[in-house]
Short mmCIF file of C-alpha atoms and ligand atoms in Angstrom, two decimals:
data_model
loop_
_atom_site.label_atom_id
_atom_site.label_comp_id
_atom_site.label_asym_id
_atom_site.label_seq_id
_atom_site.Cartn_x
_atom_site.Cartn_y
_atom_site.Cartn_z
CA MET A 12 -2.36 -17.43 22.38
CA GLU A 13 -2.81 -19.25 19.12
CA ARG A 14 -1.86 -17.21 16.04
CA ARG A 15 -5.25 -17.18 14.31
CA LYS A 16 -7.08 -16.29 17.53
CA PHE A 17 -4.69 -13.45 18.16
CA ILE A 18 -5.26 -12.05 14.71
CA ARG A 19 -9.02 -12.38 15.13
CA ASN A 20 -8.95 -10.68 18.54
CA SER A 21 -7.09 -7.80 16.99
CA ALA A 22 -9.61 -7.60 14.18
CA SER A 23 -11.88 -5.00 15.72
CA ALA A 24 -9.00 -2.59 16.05
CA ILE A 25 -7.73 -3.41 12.62
CA ALA A 26 -11.15 -3.21 11.02
CA ALA A 27 -10.77 0.54 10.83
CA GLY A 28 -7.58 -0.18 8.91
CA PHE A 29 -5.37 1.87 11.09
CA ILE A 30 -2.98 -0.35 13.04
CA ALA A 31 0.47 -0.99 11.68
CA PRO A 32 1.82 -4.54 11.84
CA SER A 33 4.62 -3.40 14.09
CA MET A 34 2.02 -2.10 16.59
CA LEU A 35 0.47 -5.54 16.81
CA ASN A 36 3.81 -6.60 18.18
CA TYR A 37 3.59 -10.27 17.32
CA GLY A 38 7.36 -10.22 17.71
CA ASN A 39 7.35 -9.54 21.44
CA LEU A 40 4.61 -12.06 22.08
CA PHE A 41 6.29 -14.90 20.30
CA ALA A 42 9.95 -14.01 20.36
CA ASN A 43 12.20 -17.01 20.88
CA HIS A 44 9.41 -19.59 21.02
CA VAL A 45 7.77 -19.63 17.63
CA SER A 46 6.36 -23.01 16.75
CA ALA A 47 5.70 -23.99 13.15
CA ASN A 48 1.95 -23.63 13.79
CA ASP A 49 2.37 -20.05 14.90
CA LYS A 50 4.22 -19.05 11.74
CA ILE A 51 2.58 -16.35 9.63
CA ASN A 52 3.33 -16.81 5.95
CA VAL A 53 3.33 -13.71 3.80
CA GLY A 54 3.19 -13.26 0.03
CA LEU A 55 4.05 -9.92 -1.57
CA ILE A 56 2.48 -8.58 -4.78
CA GLY A 57 4.38 -5.59 -6.20
CA CYS A 58 7.95 -5.73 -4.94
CA ARG A 59 9.76 -2.60 -6.14
CA GLY A 60 9.09 0.24 -3.68
CA MET A 61 6.67 0.38 -0.77
CA GLY A 62 5.71 -3.28 -1.08
CA TRP A 63 9.29 -4.22 -0.32
CA ALA A 64 9.49 -1.67 2.53
CA ASN A 65 6.39 -3.25 4.08
CA LEU A 66 7.73 -6.77 3.70
CA SER A 67 11.03 -5.78 5.31
CA ASP A 68 9.07 -4.46 8.31
CA PHE A 69 6.99 -7.63 8.49
CA LEU A 70 10.19 -9.68 8.51
CA ILE A 71 11.49 -7.90 11.61
CA HIS A 72 9.11 -10.26 13.42
CA PRO A 73 10.59 -13.75 13.79
CA GLU A 74 7.28 -15.57 13.35
CA VAL A 75 6.71 -14.02 9.92
CA ASP A 76 8.08 -15.79 6.86
CA CYS A 77 8.00 -14.64 3.26
CA VAL A 78 7.05 -17.61 1.12
CA ALA A 79 6.27 -15.92 -2.20
CA LEU A 80 7.04 -12.81 -4.22
CA CYS A 81 5.12 -11.64 -7.27
CA ASP A 82 6.00 -8.92 -9.77
CA ILE A 83 5.45 -8.33 -13.48
CA ASP A 84 9.03 -7.04 -13.79
CA GLN A 85 11.47 -9.95 -13.76
CA ASN A 86 14.36 -7.60 -12.90
CA VAL A 87 12.58 -6.33 -9.78
CA LEU A 88 11.53 -9.85 -8.87
CA ASN A 89 15.07 -11.25 -9.08
CA ARG A 90 16.50 -8.32 -7.13
CA ARG A 91 13.94 -8.63 -4.33
CA ALA A 92 14.31 -12.41 -4.24
CA ALA A 93 18.01 -11.89 -3.53
CA ASP A 94 17.22 -9.19 -0.93
CA ALA A 95 14.71 -11.46 0.82
CA GLU A 96 17.19 -14.32 0.86
CA LYS A 97 19.76 -12.03 2.46
CA LEU A 98 17.29 -11.15 5.24
CA ARG A 99 16.19 -14.68 6.06
CA ASN A 100 18.45 -17.11 4.23
CA THR A 101 15.43 -18.84 2.71
CA LYS A 102 14.21 -18.83 -0.88
CA SER A 103 10.78 -17.44 -1.78
CA ALA A 104 8.76 -18.83 -4.68
CA LEU A 105 8.57 -16.31 -7.54
CA TYR A 106 5.45 -15.43 -9.55
CA GLY A 107 4.55 -13.15 -12.43
CA ASP A 108 0.81 -13.78 -12.06
CA TYR A 109 -0.60 -12.95 -8.63
CA ARG A 110 -3.57 -15.28 -9.17
CA LYS A 111 -1.18 -18.24 -9.25
CA MET A 112 0.40 -17.02 -6.04
CA LEU A 113 -3.04 -16.78 -4.39
CA GLU A 114 -3.68 -20.46 -5.16
CA ARG A 115 -1.10 -21.37 -2.50
CA LYS A 116 -2.76 -22.67 0.63
CA ASP A 117 0.19 -21.81 2.86
CA ILE A 118 -0.10 -18.01 2.52
CA ASP A 119 -1.86 -16.26 5.44
CA ILE A 120 -1.33 -12.60 4.55
CA VAL A 121 -0.85 -10.84 1.24
CA ILE A 122 0.86 -7.46 1.03
CA ILE A 123 -0.25 -5.42 -1.99
CA GLY A 124 2.38 -2.89 -3.08
CA THR A 125 1.26 -2.41 -6.68
CA PRO A 126 0.23 0.90 -8.29
CA ASP A 127 -3.18 2.17 -7.18
CA HIS A 128 -5.09 1.01 -10.27
CA TRP A 129 -4.46 -2.62 -9.27
CA HIS A 130 -5.39 -2.47 -5.58
CA CYS A 131 -9.10 -3.25 -5.87
CA LEU A 132 -8.85 -6.38 -7.99
CA GLN A 133 -5.89 -7.84 -6.15
CA MET A 134 -7.33 -7.11 -2.72
CA ALA A 135 -10.73 -8.61 -3.61
CA ASP A 136 -9.07 -11.69 -5.17
CA ALA A 137 -6.84 -12.12 -2.11
CA CYS A 138 -9.87 -11.93 0.22
CA ALA A 139 -11.75 -14.44 -1.95
CA ALA A 140 -8.73 -16.75 -1.70
CA GLY A 141 -9.02 -16.60 2.10
CA LYS A 142 -6.00 -14.36 2.73
CA ASP A 143 -5.78 -11.43 5.12
CA VAL A 144 -4.50 -8.32 3.37
CA TYR A 145 -2.21 -5.34 3.94
CA VAL A 146 -2.99 -3.08 0.99
CA GLU A 147 -1.13 0.11 0.29
CA LYS A 148 -2.81 3.50 0.22
CA PRO A 149 -4.67 5.14 -1.41
CA ILE A 150 -7.16 2.30 -1.04
CA ALA A 151 -8.19 2.68 -4.69
CA ASN A 152 -8.89 5.26 -7.39
CA SER A 153 -12.66 5.61 -6.94
CA ILE A 154 -15.24 5.46 -4.18
CA ALA A 155 -16.95 2.60 -6.07
CA GLU A 156 -13.74 0.53 -5.92
CA CYS A 157 -13.34 1.32 -2.21
CA ASP A 158 -16.93 0.21 -1.57
CA ALA A 159 -16.28 -3.04 -3.46
CA MET A 160 -13.18 -3.64 -1.33
CA VAL A 161 -15.05 -3.09 1.94
CA ALA A 162 -17.72 -5.50 0.67
CA ALA A 163 -15.05 -8.11 -0.20
CA ALA A 164 -13.44 -7.84 3.25
CA LYS A 165 -16.85 -8.32 4.91
CA ARG A 166 -18.05 -11.06 2.58
CA TYR A 167 -14.94 -13.19 3.04
CA ASN A 168 -14.50 -12.14 6.66
CA ARG A 169 -10.89 -11.06 6.23
CA VAL A 170 -8.64 -8.83 8.30
CA VAL A 171 -7.63 -5.94 6.08
CA GLN A 172 -5.34 -3.06 6.85
CA VAL A 173 -4.49 -0.03 4.71
CA GLY A 174 -1.04 1.56 4.60
CA GLN A 175 -1.98 4.84 6.26
CA GLN A 176 0.72 4.42 8.84
CA GLN A 177 0.33 7.92 10.29
CA ARG A 178 -2.73 6.57 12.13
CA SER A 179 -0.34 4.39 14.12
CA GLY A 180 2.33 6.99 14.92
CA ASP A 181 2.68 7.98 18.59
CA HIS A 182 3.11 11.68 17.87
CA TRP A 183 -0.08 11.74 15.80
CA HIS A 184 -1.95 10.03 18.61
CA GLU A 185 -0.63 12.68 20.98
CA MET A 186 -1.88 15.34 18.56
CA LYS A 187 -5.32 13.74 18.53
CA LYS A 188 -5.43 13.51 22.33
CA TYR A 189 -4.37 17.15 22.68
CA ILE A 190 -7.01 18.39 20.25
CA ASP A 191 -9.69 16.24 21.87
CA SER A 192 -8.74 17.66 25.30
CA GLY A 193 -10.13 21.01 24.16
CA LYS A 194 -6.99 22.90 25.30
CA LEU A 195 -6.85 24.63 21.93
CA GLY A 196 -10.40 25.91 22.28
CA LYS A 197 -12.74 25.94 19.33
CA ILE A 198 -10.81 25.29 16.14
CA ALA A 199 -12.13 27.29 13.19
CA GLN A 200 -9.75 26.21 10.46
CA VAL A 201 -7.08 23.58 9.80
CA ASN A 202 -4.43 24.11 7.14
CA VAL A 203 -2.60 21.13 5.65
CA TRP A 204 0.57 21.73 3.70
CA ALA A 205 2.44 19.29 1.52
CA ASN A 206 5.66 20.49 -0.03
CA PHE A 207 6.79 17.76 -2.40
CA ASN A 208 7.81 17.70 -6.01
CA TYR A 209 8.98 14.13 -6.40
CA ALA A 210 7.65 12.46 -9.55
CA ALA A 211 6.00 15.75 -10.47
CA ILE A 212 8.86 16.92 -12.67
CA LEU A 213 8.47 14.71 -15.69
CA ASN A 214 9.86 16.07 -18.90
CA PRO A 215 8.13 14.01 -21.58
CA ILE A 216 10.06 11.41 -23.53
CA PRO A 217 8.85 9.38 -26.55
CA ASP A 218 7.20 5.99 -26.12
CA SER A 219 9.60 3.08 -26.52
CA PRO A 220 9.56 -0.72 -26.82
CA VAL A 221 8.80 -2.55 -23.60
CA PRO A 222 12.12 -3.35 -21.88
CA ALA A 223 13.10 -7.01 -21.50
CA GLY A 224 11.61 -8.88 -18.57
CA ILE A 225 8.55 -6.63 -18.18
CA ASP A 226 4.98 -7.88 -18.68
CA PHE A 227 3.56 -4.47 -19.54
CA ASP A 228 0.06 -5.73 -20.46
CA THR A 229 -0.34 -7.07 -16.95
CA TRP A 230 1.10 -3.89 -15.46
CA LEU A 231 -1.64 -1.96 -17.30
CA GLY A 232 -4.25 -4.49 -16.10
CA PRO A 233 -7.57 -2.65 -15.65
CA ALA A 234 -6.14 0.63 -17.03
CA PRO A 235 -6.56 1.68 -20.69
CA MET A 236 -4.23 0.08 -23.25
CA ARG A 237 -1.32 2.25 -24.42
CA THR A 238 2.24 1.91 -25.61
CA PHE A 239 5.08 1.81 -23.11
CA ASN A 240 6.59 5.00 -21.78
CA GLU A 241 9.20 4.96 -19.06
CA LYS A 242 7.93 8.25 -17.58
CA ARG A 243 4.51 6.73 -16.91
CA PHE A 244 5.88 3.52 -15.42
CA HIS A 245 7.66 2.54 -12.18
CA GLY A 246 7.15 5.20 -9.53
CA ALA A 247 6.08 7.91 -11.99
CA TRP A 248 2.64 6.32 -12.71
CA ARG A 249 1.16 8.18 -9.70
CA MET A 250 1.08 11.41 -11.75
CA PHE A 251 -1.38 10.03 -14.35
CA TRP A 252 -5.14 9.65 -13.94
CA ASP A 253 -5.15 6.18 -15.51
CA TYR A 254 -3.17 4.85 -12.54
CA GLY A 255 -3.30 7.32 -9.65
CA GLY A 256 -4.43 10.76 -8.55
CA GLY A 257 -1.21 12.79 -8.37
CA LEU A 258 0.20 14.04 -5.10
CA MET A 259 -3.30 14.95 -3.93
CA THR A 260 -4.19 11.29 -3.45
CA ASP A 261 -0.61 10.09 -2.92
CA TRP A 262 -0.09 12.38 0.07
CA GLY A 263 -3.65 13.57 0.62
CA VAL A 264 -4.55 10.21 2.13
CA HIS A 265 -1.84 10.75 4.70
CA LEU A 266 -2.02 14.42 5.61
CA LEU A 267 -5.62 15.40 4.86
CA ASP A 268 -6.55 12.31 6.83
CA MET A 269 -4.69 13.70 9.86
CA ALA A 270 -6.78 16.88 9.72
CA LEU A 271 -10.05 14.96 9.31
CA TRP A 272 -9.13 12.56 12.12
CA GLY A 273 -8.08 15.42 14.40
CA MET A 274 -11.35 17.22 13.79
CA ASN A 275 -13.49 14.05 14.06
CA VAL A 276 -14.81 14.52 10.54
CA THR A 277 -16.37 11.34 9.21
CA GLY A 278 -18.67 12.67 6.49
CA MET A 279 -18.05 14.03 3.02
CA PRO A 280 -16.99 17.65 2.39
CA ASN A 281 -19.65 20.26 1.57
CA ARG A 282 -17.44 22.09 -0.87
CA ILE A 283 -14.06 21.69 -2.56
CA PHE A 284 -12.20 24.12 -4.76
CA SER A 285 -8.74 24.12 -6.29
CA SER A 286 -6.50 26.28 -8.39
CA GLY A 287 -3.16 25.63 -10.01
CA GLY A 288 -1.02 25.97 -13.05
CA GLN A 289 2.14 24.77 -14.67
CA PHE A 290 4.46 27.58 -13.65
CA ALA A 291 7.77 26.08 -12.62
CA TYR A 292 8.07 23.35 -15.26
CA PRO A 293 6.11 24.44 -18.34
CA ASP A 294 7.55 21.60 -20.45
CA ASN A 295 6.16 19.04 -18.08
CA TYR A 296 3.30 16.73 -19.07
CA ALA A 297 0.01 18.61 -19.39
N1 NAD B 14 2.29 4.17 2.84
C1 NAD B 14 3.23 4.91 2.28
O1 NAD B 14 3.87 5.76 2.91
C2 NAD B 14 3.55 4.70 0.82
C3 NAD B 14 4.75 5.21 0.28
C4 NAD B 14 5.01 4.98 -1.08
C5 NAD B 14 4.09 4.28 -1.86
N2 NAD B 14 2.93 3.84 -1.30
C6 NAD B 14 1.94 3.09 -2.12
O2 NAD B 14 2.52 1.84 -2.45
C7 NAD B 14 2.06 1.41 -3.74
C8 NAD B 14 3.28 1.15 -4.63
O3 NAD B 14 3.97 2.37 -4.84
P1 NAD B 14 5.51 2.36 -5.28
O4 NAD B 14 5.98 3.75 -5.19
O5 NAD B 14 6.23 1.30 -4.51
O6 NAD B 14 5.35 1.92 -6.83
P2 NAD B 14 6.45 1.23 -7.78
O7 NAD B 14 6.05 1.57 -9.17
O8 NAD B 14 7.82 1.59 -7.32
O9 NAD B 14 6.27 -0.33 -7.49
C9 NAD B 14 5.12 -1.04 -7.88
C10 NAD B 14 5.55 -2.48 -8.21
O10 NAD B 14 4.36 -3.22 -8.55
C11 NAD B 14 4.66 -4.04 -9.69
N3 NAD B 14 3.39 -4.39 -10.34
C12 NAD B 14 2.58 -3.61 -11.08
N4 NAD B 14 1.49 -4.29 -11.47
C13 NAD B 14 1.63 -5.55 -10.98
C14 NAD B 14 0.82 -6.73 -11.03
N5 NAD B 14 -0.35 -6.74 -11.65
N6 NAD B 14 1.28 -7.83 -10.41
C15 NAD B 14 2.47 -7.84 -9.75
N7 NAD B 14 3.27 -6.75 -9.67
C16 NAD B 14 2.85 -5.62 -10.27
C17 NAD B 14 5.59 -3.17 -10.51
O11 NAD B 14 6.31 -3.90 -11.48
C18 NAD B 14 6.48 -2.57 -9.43
O12 NAD B 14 7.56 -3.44 -9.13
C19 NAD B 14 1.18 2.54 -4.26
O13 NAD B 14 -0.17 2.24 -4.00
C20 NAD B 14 1.61 3.75 -3.46
O14 NAD B 14 0.59 4.71 -3.32
C21 NAD B 14 2.67 4.01 0.02
#
């Protein structure tokens, strides 16, 4: 089956955004007889953490090639360029501006592994450039941005998948099947627990000059202007409203989603309440 047709045929399943690349199993279909026409060229935007993890998974499949890497941090970019070369023994083109990368005609799929405040713009631009997209979760920071992204995927007729990989895990599918079988009877309540503190313990430090090699203005992008602070930057940004939604969105999209999926909930909640406080780390950011 020709590459494009295969992707299109998979589109209905992917449309919901819930099939991991490894599940598509291009590798098994094409292993050992990948012609140049069947190659899938990938470009990665945001190379430090999850973006790189995704790309490494993509590259398990022999028909996938990484042709371009983009990051606003030259140090990250150089490190990942070396890592990618180690995996495949080929050099990727390097970009600091994702729009330049999107001008390339040879890129089929773009992986977006940037902080959440960038997802909407980059995803919509990638769709407009005719690329299919694997965008990390949470889809974006507002419902309005999510709606714009769905509209972009439809308008440009792109295959888009979101990094909520739990939806592809066998054990979660077994959970869903078991609940749907009715063996548990009528379920009155579902509790979801998340017991993480990573990135949450952030003793404040003063702002500092932007380190060499970092294009901080572009990192801020659509977020409000401010001076550089290491504790609001790589990895730690998720704890600040300007860029993310704390662990509630970081992990909520994974684990709350499992409860909603299990219970076949597709609408909006009737009521939400929360309580909290800064008990364990009172010197933390407010
Ligand atoms: N699916 C999962 O299990 C999972 C796990 C971790 C993170 N994530 C998601 O992955 C995304 C990235 O998270 P992370 O922890 O890897 O963050 P990170 O801060 O470690 O990495 C983000 C990278 O994006 C780069 N970047 C920022 N703005 C850019 C721009 N405009 N153009 C190019 N590069 C830019 C940064 O320099 C950095 O290298 C987030 O949306 C996060 O929620 C998903």
